[in-house]
GROMACS .gro file of C-alpha atoms in nm:
model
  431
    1UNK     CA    1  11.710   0.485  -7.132
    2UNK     CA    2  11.879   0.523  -7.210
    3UNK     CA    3  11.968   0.589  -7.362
    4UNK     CA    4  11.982   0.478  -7.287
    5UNK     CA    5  11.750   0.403  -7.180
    6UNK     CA    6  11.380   0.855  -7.122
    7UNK     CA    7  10.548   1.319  -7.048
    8UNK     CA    8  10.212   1.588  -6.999
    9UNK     CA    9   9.850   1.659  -6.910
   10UNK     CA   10   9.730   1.721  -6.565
   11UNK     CA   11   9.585   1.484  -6.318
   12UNK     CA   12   9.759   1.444  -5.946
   13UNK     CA   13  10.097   1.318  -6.158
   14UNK     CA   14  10.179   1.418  -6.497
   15UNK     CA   15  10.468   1.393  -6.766
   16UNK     CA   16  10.699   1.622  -6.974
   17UNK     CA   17  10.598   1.993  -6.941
   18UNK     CA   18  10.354   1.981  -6.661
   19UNK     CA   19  10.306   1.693  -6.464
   20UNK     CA   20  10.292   1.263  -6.521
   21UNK     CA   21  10.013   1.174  -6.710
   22UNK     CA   22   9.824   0.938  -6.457
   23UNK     CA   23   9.485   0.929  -6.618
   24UNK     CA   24   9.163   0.793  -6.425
   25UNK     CA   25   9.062   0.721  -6.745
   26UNK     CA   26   9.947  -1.047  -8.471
   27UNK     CA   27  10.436  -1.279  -8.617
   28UNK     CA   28  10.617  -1.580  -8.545
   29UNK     CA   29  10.915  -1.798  -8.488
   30UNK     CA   30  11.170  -1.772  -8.784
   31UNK     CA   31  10.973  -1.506  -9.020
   32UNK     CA   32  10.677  -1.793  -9.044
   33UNK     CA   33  10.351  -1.578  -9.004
   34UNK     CA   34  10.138  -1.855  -8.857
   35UNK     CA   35   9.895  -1.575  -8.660
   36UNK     CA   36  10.017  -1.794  -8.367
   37UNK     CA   37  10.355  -1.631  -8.223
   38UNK     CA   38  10.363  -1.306  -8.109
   39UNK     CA   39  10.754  -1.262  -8.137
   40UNK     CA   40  10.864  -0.966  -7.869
   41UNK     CA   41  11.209  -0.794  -7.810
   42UNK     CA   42  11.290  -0.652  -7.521
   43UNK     CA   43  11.653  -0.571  -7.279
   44UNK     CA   44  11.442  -0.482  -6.934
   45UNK     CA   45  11.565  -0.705  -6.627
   46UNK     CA   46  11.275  -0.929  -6.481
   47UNK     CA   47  11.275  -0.782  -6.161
   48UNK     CA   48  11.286  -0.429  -6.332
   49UNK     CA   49  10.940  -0.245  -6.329
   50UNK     CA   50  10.880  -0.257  -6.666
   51UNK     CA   51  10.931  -0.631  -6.673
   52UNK     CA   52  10.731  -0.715  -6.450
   53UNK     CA   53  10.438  -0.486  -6.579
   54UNK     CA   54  10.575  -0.644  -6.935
   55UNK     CA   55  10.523  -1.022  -6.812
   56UNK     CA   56  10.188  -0.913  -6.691
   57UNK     CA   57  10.068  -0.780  -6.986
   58UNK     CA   58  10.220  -1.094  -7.136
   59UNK     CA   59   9.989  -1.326  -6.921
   60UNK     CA   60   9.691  -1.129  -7.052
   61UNK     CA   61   9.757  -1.051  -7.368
   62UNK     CA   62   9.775  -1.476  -7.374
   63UNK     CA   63   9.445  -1.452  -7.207
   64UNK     CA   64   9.263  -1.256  -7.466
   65UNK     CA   65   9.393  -1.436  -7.759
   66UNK     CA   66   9.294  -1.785  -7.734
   67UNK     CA   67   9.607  -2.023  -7.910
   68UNK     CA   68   9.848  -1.716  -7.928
   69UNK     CA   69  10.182  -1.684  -7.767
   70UNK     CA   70  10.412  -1.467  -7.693
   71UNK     CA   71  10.769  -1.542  -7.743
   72UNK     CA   72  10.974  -1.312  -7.576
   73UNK     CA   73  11.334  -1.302  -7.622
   74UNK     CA   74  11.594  -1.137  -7.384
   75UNK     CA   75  11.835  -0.939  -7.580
   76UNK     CA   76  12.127  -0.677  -7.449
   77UNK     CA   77  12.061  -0.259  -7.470
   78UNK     CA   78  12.389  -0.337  -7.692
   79UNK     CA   79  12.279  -0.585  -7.864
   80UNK     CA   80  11.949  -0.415  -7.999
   81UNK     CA   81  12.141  -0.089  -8.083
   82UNK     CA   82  12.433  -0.230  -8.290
   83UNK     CA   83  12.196  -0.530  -8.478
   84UNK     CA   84  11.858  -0.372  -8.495
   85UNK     CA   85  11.872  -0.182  -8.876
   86UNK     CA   86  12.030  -0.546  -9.022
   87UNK     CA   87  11.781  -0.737  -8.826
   88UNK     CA   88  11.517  -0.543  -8.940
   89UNK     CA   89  11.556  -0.553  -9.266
   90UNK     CA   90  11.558  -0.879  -9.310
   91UNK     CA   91  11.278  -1.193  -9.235
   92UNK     CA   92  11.384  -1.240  -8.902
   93UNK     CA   93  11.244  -0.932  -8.772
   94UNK     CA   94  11.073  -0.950  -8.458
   95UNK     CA   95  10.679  -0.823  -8.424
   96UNK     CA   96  10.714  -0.614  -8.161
   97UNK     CA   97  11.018  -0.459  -7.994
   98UNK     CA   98  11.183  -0.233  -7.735
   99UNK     CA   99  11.358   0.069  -7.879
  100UNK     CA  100  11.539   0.362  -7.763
  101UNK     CA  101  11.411   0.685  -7.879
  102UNK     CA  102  11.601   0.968  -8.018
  103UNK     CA  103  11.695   1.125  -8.368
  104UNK     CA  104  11.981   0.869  -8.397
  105UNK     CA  105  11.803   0.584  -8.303
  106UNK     CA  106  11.423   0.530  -8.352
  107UNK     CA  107  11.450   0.822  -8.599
  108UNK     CA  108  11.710   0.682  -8.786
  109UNK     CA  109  11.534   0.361  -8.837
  110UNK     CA  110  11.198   0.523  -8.933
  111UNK     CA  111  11.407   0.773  -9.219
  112UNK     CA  112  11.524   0.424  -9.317
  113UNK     CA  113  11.171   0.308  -9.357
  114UNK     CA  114  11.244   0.035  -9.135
  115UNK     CA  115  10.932   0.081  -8.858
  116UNK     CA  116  10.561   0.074  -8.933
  117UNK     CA  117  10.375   0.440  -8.908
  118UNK     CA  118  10.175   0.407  -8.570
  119UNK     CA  119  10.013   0.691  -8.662
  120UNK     CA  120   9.606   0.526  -8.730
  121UNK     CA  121   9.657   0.279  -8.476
  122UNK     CA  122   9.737   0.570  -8.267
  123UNK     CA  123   9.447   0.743  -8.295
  124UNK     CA  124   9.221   0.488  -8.384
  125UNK     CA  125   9.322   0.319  -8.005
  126UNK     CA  126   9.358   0.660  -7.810
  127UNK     CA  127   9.733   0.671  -7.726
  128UNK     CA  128   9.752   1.043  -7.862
  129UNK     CA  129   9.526   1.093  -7.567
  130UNK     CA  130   9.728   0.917  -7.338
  131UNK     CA  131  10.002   1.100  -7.417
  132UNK     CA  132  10.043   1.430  -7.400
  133UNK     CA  133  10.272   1.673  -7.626
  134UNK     CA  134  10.601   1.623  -7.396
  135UNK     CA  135  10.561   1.235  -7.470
  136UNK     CA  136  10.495   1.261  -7.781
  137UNK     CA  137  10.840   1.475  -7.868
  138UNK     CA  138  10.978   1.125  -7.867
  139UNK     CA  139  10.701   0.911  -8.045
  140UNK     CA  140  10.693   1.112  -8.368
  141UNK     CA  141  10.970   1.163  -8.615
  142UNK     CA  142  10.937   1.399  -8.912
  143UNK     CA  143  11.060   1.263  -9.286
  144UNK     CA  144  11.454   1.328  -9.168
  145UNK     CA  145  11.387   1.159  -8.886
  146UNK     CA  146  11.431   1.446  -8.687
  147UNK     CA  147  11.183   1.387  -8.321
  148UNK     CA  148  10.887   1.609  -8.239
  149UNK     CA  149  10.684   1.608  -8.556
  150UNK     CA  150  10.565   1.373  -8.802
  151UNK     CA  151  10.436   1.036  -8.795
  152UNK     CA  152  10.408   0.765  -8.508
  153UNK     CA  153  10.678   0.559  -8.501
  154UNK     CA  154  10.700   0.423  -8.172
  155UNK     CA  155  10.468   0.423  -7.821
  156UNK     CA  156  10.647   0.467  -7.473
  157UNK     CA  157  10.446   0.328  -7.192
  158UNK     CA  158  10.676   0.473  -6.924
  159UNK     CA  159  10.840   0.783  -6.829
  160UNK     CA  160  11.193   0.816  -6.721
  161UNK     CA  161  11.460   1.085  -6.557
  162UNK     CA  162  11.758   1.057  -6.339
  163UNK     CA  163  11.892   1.098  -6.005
  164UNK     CA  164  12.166   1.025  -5.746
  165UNK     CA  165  12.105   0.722  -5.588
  166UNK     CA  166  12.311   0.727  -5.273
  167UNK     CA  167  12.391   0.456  -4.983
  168UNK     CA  168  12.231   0.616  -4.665
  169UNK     CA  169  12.391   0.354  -4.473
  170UNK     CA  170  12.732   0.467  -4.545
  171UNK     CA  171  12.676   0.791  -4.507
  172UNK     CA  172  12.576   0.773  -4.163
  173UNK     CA  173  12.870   0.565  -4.148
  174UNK     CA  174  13.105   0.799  -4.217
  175UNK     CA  175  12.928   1.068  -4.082
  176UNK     CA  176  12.859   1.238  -4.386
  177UNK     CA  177  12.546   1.449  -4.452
  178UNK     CA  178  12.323   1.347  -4.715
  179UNK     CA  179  12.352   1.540  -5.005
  180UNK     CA  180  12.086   1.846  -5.040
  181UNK     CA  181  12.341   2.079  -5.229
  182UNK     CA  182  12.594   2.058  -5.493
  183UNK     CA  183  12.856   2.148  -5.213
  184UNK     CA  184  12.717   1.893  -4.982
  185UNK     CA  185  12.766   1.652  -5.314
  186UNK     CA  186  13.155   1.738  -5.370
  187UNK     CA  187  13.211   1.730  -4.975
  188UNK     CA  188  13.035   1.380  -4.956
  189UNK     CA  189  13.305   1.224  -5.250
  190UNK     CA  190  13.572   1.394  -5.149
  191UNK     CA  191  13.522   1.243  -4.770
  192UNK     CA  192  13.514   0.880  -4.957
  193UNK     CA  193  13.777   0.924  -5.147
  194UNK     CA  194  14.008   1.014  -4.858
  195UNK     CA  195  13.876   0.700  -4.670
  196UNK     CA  196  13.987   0.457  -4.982
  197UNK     CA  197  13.629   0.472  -5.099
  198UNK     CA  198  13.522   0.559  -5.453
  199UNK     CA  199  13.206   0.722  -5.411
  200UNK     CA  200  13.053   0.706  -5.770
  201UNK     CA  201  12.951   0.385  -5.907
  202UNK     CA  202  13.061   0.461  -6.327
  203UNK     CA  203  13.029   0.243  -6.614
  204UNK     CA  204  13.299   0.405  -6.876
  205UNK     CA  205  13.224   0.128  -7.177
  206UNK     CA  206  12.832   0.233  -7.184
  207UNK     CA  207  12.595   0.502  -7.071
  208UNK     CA  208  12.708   0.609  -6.759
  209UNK     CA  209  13.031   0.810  -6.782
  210UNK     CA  210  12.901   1.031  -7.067
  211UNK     CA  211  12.579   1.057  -6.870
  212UNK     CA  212  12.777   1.212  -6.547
  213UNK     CA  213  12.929   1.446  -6.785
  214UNK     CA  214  12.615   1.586  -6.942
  215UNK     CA  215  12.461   1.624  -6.619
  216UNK     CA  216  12.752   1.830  -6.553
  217UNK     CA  217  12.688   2.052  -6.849
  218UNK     CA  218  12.318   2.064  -6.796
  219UNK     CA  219  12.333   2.225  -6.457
  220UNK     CA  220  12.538   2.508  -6.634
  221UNK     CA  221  12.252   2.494  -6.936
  222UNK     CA  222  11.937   2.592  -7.028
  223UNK     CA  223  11.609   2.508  -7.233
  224UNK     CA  224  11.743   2.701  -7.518
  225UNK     CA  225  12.052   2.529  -7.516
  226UNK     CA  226  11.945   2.202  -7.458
  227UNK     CA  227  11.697   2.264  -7.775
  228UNK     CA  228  12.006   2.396  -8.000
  229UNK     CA  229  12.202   2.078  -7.916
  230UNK     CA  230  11.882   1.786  -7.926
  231UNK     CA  231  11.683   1.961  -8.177
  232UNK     CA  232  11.915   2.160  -8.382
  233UNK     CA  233  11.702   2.538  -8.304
  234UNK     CA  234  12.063   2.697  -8.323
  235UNK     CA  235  12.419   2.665  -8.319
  236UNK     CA  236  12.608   2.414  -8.079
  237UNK     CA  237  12.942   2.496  -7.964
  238UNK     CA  238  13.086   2.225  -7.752
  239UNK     CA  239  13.377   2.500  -7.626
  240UNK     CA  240  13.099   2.652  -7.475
  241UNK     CA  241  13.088   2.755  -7.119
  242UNK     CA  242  12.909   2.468  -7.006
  243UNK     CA  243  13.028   2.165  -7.216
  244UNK     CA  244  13.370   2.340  -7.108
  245UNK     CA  245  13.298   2.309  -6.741
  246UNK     CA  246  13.199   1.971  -6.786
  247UNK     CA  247  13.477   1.844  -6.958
  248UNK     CA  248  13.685   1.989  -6.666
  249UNK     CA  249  13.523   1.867  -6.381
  250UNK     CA  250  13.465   1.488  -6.492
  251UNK     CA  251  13.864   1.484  -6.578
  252UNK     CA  252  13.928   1.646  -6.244
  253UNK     CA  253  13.673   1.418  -6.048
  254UNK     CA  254  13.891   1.142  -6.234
  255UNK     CA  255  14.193   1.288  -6.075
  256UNK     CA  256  14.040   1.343  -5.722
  257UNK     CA  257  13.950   0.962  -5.733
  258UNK     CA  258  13.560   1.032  -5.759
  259UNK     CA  259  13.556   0.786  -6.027
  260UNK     CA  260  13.796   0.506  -6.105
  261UNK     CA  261  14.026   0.482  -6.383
  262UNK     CA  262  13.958   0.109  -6.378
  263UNK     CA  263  13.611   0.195  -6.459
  264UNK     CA  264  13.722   0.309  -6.802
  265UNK     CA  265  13.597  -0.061  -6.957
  266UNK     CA  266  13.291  -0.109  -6.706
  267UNK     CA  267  12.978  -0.178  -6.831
  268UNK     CA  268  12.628  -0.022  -6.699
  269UNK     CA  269  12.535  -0.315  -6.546
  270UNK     CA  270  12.892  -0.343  -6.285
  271UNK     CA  271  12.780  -0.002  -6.234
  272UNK     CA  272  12.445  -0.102  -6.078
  273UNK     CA  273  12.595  -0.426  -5.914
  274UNK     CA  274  12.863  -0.228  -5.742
  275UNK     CA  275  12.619   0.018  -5.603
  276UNK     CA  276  12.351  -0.312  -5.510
  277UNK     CA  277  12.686  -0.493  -5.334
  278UNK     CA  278  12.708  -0.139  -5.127
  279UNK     CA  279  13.098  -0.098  -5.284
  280UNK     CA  280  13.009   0.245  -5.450
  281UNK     CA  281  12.774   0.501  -5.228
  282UNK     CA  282  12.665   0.687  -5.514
  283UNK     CA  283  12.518   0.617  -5.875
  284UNK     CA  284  12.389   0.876  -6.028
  285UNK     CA  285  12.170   0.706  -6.318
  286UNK     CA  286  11.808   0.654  -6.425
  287UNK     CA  287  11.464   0.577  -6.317
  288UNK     CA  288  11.498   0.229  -6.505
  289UNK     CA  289  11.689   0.117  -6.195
  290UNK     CA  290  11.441   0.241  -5.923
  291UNK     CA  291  11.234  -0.114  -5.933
  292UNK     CA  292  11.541  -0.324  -5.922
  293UNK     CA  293  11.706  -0.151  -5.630
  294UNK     CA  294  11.405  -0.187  -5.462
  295UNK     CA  295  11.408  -0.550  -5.503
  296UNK     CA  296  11.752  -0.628  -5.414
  297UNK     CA  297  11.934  -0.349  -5.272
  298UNK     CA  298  11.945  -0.481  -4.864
  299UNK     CA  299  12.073  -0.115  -4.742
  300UNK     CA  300  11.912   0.174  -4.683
  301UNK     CA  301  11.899   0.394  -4.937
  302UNK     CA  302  11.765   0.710  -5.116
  303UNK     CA  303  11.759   0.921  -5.400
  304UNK     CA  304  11.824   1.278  -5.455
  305UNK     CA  305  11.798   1.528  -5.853
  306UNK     CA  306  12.136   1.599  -5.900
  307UNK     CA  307  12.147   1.914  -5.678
  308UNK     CA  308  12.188   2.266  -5.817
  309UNK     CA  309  12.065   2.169  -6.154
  310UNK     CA  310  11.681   2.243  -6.310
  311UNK     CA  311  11.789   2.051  -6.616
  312UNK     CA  312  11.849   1.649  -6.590
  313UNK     CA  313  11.861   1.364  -6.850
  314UNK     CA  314  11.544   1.239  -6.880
  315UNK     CA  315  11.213   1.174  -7.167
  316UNK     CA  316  10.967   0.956  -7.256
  317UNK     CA  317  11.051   0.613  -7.198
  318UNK     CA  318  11.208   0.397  -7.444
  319UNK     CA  319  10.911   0.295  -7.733
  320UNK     CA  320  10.755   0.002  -7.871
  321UNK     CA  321  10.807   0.005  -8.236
  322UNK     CA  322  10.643  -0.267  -8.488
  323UNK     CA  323  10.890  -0.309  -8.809
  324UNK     CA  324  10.816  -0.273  -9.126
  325UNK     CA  325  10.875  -0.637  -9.195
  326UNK     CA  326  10.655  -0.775  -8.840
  327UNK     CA  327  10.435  -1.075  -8.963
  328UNK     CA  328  10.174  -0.965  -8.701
  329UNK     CA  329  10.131  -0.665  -8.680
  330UNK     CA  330   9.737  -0.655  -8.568
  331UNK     CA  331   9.868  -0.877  -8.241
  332UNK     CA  332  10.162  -0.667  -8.173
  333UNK     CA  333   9.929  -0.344  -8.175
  334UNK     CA  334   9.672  -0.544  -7.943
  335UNK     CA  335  10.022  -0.592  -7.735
  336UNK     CA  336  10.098  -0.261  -7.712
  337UNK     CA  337   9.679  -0.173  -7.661
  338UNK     CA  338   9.783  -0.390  -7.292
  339UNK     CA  339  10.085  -0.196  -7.173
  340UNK     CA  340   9.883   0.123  -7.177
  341UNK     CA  341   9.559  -0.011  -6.978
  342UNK     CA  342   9.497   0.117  -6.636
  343UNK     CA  343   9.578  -0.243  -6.490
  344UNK     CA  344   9.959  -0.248  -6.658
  345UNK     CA  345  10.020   0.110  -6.583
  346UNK     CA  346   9.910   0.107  -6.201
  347UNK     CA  347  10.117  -0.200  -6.163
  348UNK     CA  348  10.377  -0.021  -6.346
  349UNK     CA  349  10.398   0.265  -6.090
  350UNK     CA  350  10.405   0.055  -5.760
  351UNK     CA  351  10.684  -0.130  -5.916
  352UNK     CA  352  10.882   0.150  -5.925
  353UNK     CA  353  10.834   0.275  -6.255
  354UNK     CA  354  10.669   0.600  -6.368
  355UNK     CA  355  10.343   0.513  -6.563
  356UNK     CA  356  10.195   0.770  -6.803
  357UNK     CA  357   9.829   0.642  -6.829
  358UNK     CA  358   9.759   0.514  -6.416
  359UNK     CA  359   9.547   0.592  -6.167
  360UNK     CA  360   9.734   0.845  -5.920
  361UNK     CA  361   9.480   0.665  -5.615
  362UNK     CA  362   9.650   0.353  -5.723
  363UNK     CA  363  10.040   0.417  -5.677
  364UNK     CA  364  10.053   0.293  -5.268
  365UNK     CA  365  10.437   0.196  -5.270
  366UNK     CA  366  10.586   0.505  -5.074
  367UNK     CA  367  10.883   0.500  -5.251
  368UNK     CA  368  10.703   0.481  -5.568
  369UNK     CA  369  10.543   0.772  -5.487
  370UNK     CA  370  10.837   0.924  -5.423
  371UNK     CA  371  10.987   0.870  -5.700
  372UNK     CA  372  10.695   1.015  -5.909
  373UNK     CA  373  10.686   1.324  -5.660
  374UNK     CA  374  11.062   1.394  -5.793
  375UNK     CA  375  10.932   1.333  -6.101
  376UNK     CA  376  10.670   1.590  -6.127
  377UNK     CA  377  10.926   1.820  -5.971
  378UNK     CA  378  11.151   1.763  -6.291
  379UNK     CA  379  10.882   1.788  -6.533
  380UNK     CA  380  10.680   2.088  -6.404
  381UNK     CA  381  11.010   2.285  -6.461
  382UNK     CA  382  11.063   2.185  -6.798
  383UNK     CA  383  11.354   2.018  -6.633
  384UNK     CA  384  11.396   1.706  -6.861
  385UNK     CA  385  11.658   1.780  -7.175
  386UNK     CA  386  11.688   1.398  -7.324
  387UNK     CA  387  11.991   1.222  -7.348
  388UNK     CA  388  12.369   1.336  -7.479
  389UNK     CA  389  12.361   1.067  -7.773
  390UNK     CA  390  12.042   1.152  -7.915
  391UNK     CA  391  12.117   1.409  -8.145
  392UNK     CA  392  12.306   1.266  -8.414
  393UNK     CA  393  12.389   0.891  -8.555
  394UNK     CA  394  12.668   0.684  -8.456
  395UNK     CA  395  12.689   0.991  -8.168
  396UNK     CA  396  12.672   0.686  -7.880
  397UNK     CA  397  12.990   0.548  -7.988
  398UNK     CA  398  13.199   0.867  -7.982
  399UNK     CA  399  13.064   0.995  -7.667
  400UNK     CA  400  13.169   0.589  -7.505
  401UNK     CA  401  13.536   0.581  -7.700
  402UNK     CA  402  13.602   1.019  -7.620
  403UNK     CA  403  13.497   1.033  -7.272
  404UNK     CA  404  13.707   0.687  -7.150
  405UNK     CA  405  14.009   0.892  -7.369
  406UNK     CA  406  13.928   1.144  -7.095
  407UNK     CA  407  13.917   0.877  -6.827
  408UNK     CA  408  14.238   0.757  -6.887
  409UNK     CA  409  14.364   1.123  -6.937
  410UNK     CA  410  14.518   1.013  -7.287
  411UNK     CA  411  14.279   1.298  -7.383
  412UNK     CA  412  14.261   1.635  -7.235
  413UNK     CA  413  13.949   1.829  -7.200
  414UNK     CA  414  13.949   2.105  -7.502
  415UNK     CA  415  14.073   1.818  -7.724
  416UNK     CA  416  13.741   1.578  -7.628
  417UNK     CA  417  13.551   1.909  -7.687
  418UNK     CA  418  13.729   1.940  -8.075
  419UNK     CA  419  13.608   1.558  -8.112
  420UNK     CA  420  13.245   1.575  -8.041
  421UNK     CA  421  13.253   1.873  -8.224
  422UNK     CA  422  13.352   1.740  -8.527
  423UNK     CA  423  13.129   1.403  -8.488
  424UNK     CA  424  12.847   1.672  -8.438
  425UNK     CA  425  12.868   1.887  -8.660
  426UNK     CA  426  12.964   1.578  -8.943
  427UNK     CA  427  12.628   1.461  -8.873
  428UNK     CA  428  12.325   1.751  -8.784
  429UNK     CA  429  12.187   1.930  -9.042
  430UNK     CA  430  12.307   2.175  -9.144
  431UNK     CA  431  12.218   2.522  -9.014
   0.00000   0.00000   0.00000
């Protein structure tokens, strides 16, 4: 995800770079390494796609090893991405676990030499056929732990991107078109917010503010920018005109009453509930909801790329990485081996998710295959440009703590831009 929670080869879907790669194609409780506990971290909700595909692979992985379980325990996005380098180097690390991907993440743990190479099992199991080049930007992490060369340190088994999510319900309630352009967009929120409506769904203490305003610079961005700032191929100036036009527009949108100041200390998770309980008629957000809302959500509803933009957030999907101190290892591979079988990936895609080794015959859910369709849209255009928090460590936590300063308007827009400069520039390489 994102962070936050974010493929390529041909076949009727592909991933990053061309189009979603549907192909036809052992730890235990308390560090104790009795061959017998398969020990497995994860944050994905139950009814989300990936856990249900998860729990199924779960059931069979159970079935193929005879006197093994799995032990899977629940833990927050938080949770994992404020714990996971102390928990990891110590005895209590888990086999097997969910990770987000990204230089300041997954490759900061694997410069730390805290995550087993995945590079054999890699090969020696066929995931580097599974997935293609675009995947594998986020799977591999050269020695600085810099993504997009290097060793395996981690296997995504889903794709992900994002999109407005918007409440067709209340649109037709308020007689408001449904948003094809960026101009139908504005005129859709600013009709809510003159009806006492707030019409984006925000979570200011997580992901989702900072994610509306890199969307914002994105669809004034391109490739090459989006590789200076993620990958460091040249110079990043966050006065730029499009970081700049960002900046400006979220702290007017704040203004207009697009998004609530009382969202300032609003998690990701009231952001999804608000747009569920039909309160907010827009979310823009990620793919990792799609399954969920189709589970729950009782209105009807659709989804839309943010209009007017080629670029969106979007990657591989978060990875499964196998510390360096796992007791199993061999099961947690075999674990892994699951997820990426036909059976796990086709129900993956009809869940809601966006599988990167299925069957394209097998995805039958119609908004499934909608969702992939957008997909493929994003990815054939080289569309998808990763997440704002990737690029350097500790970046999450200034991009949360600046942009609610620009919530609450205690910080202006050029002096947000002069902090994530300096946090960026403290901690990229240097040119």
């Amino acid at each position: 995800m994102l962070t936050t929670r974010m493929r390529v080869t041909t076949v009727t879907a592909a991933i990053l770079g061309g189009s979603l790669l549907l192909t036809s194609c052992g730890g235990s409780d308390s560090g104790s390494s009795d061959g017998k506990t398969l020990r497995l971290w994860h944050y994905e909700a139950p009814n989300s796609a990936m856990g249900q595909a998860w729990n199924e692979a779960i059931k069979e992985f159970e079935a193929k090893h005879p006197g093994v379980k799995v032990k899977v325990e629940e833990k927050g996005f938080e949770q994992v991405q404020k714990t996971a380098p102390m928990v990891l180097n110590s005895s209590d690390a888990p086999d097997i676990m969910e990770y987000n991907k990204g230089n300041a993440t997954a490759g900061q743990l694997s410069k730390q030499g805290l995550l087993t190479d995945l590079t054999a099992e890699a090969t020696k199991r066929g995931w580097d056929k599974k997935l293609s080049a675009g995947v594998r930007t986020t799977s591999m992490y050269d020695t600085n732990g810099v993504m997009g060369s290097g060793n395996w340190y981690g296997v995504p088994n889903y794709a992900e991107y994002t999109m407005v999510y918007y409440n067709k319900d209340l649109f037709k309630k308020y007689k408001i078109d449904e948003p094809k352009t960026f101009d139908d967009l504005t005129a859709a929120m600013d009709t809510f917010a003159k009806k006492g409506i707030t019409p984006l769904a925000n979570g200011g203490a997580e992901y989702i503010a900072q994610q509306y305003l890199y969307q914002l610079a994105l669809s004034k961005a391109d490739r090459s920018w989006v590789d200076s700032y993620e990958l460091y191929k040249g110079r990043t100036d966050f006065h730029d005109a499009a970081w700049t036009y960002a900046a400006d527009t979220f702290a007017d949108w704040v203004k207009k009453g697009y998004i609530s100041k009382k969202s300032t200390s609003t998690k990701a998770e009231d952001a999804g509930v608000s747009f569920i309980q039909g309160k907010t008629p827009i979310l823009f957000s990620g793919s990792w909801w799609y399954g969920r809302f189709q589970s729950e959500v009782k209105f009807d509803w659709g989804t839309t790329l943010w209009p007017g933009s080629n670029l969106t957030l979007g990657s591989g999907g978060n990875l499964w990485v196998v510390p360096k101190n796992a007791r199993n290892k061999d099961l947690a591979y075999d674990f892994i081996d699951i997820t990426m079988s036909k059976k796990i990936q086709n129900l993956l895609g009809n869940k809601g998710g966006i599988p990167v080794a299925a069957d394209a015959s097998a995805i039958t859910d119609p908004k499934s295959k909608e969702l992939i369709a957008n997909f493929n849209t994003v990815s054939q255009r080289d569309g998808l440009a990763f997440y704002p928090d990737w690029p350097v460590n500790g970046f999450y936590d200034v991009l949360v703590s600046e942009t609610q300063k620009l919530m609450t308007g205690s910080e202006k827009p050029d002096g947000y831009l002069d902090a994530l400069q300096q946090a960026y520039d403290k901690g990229a390489p240097k040119q």
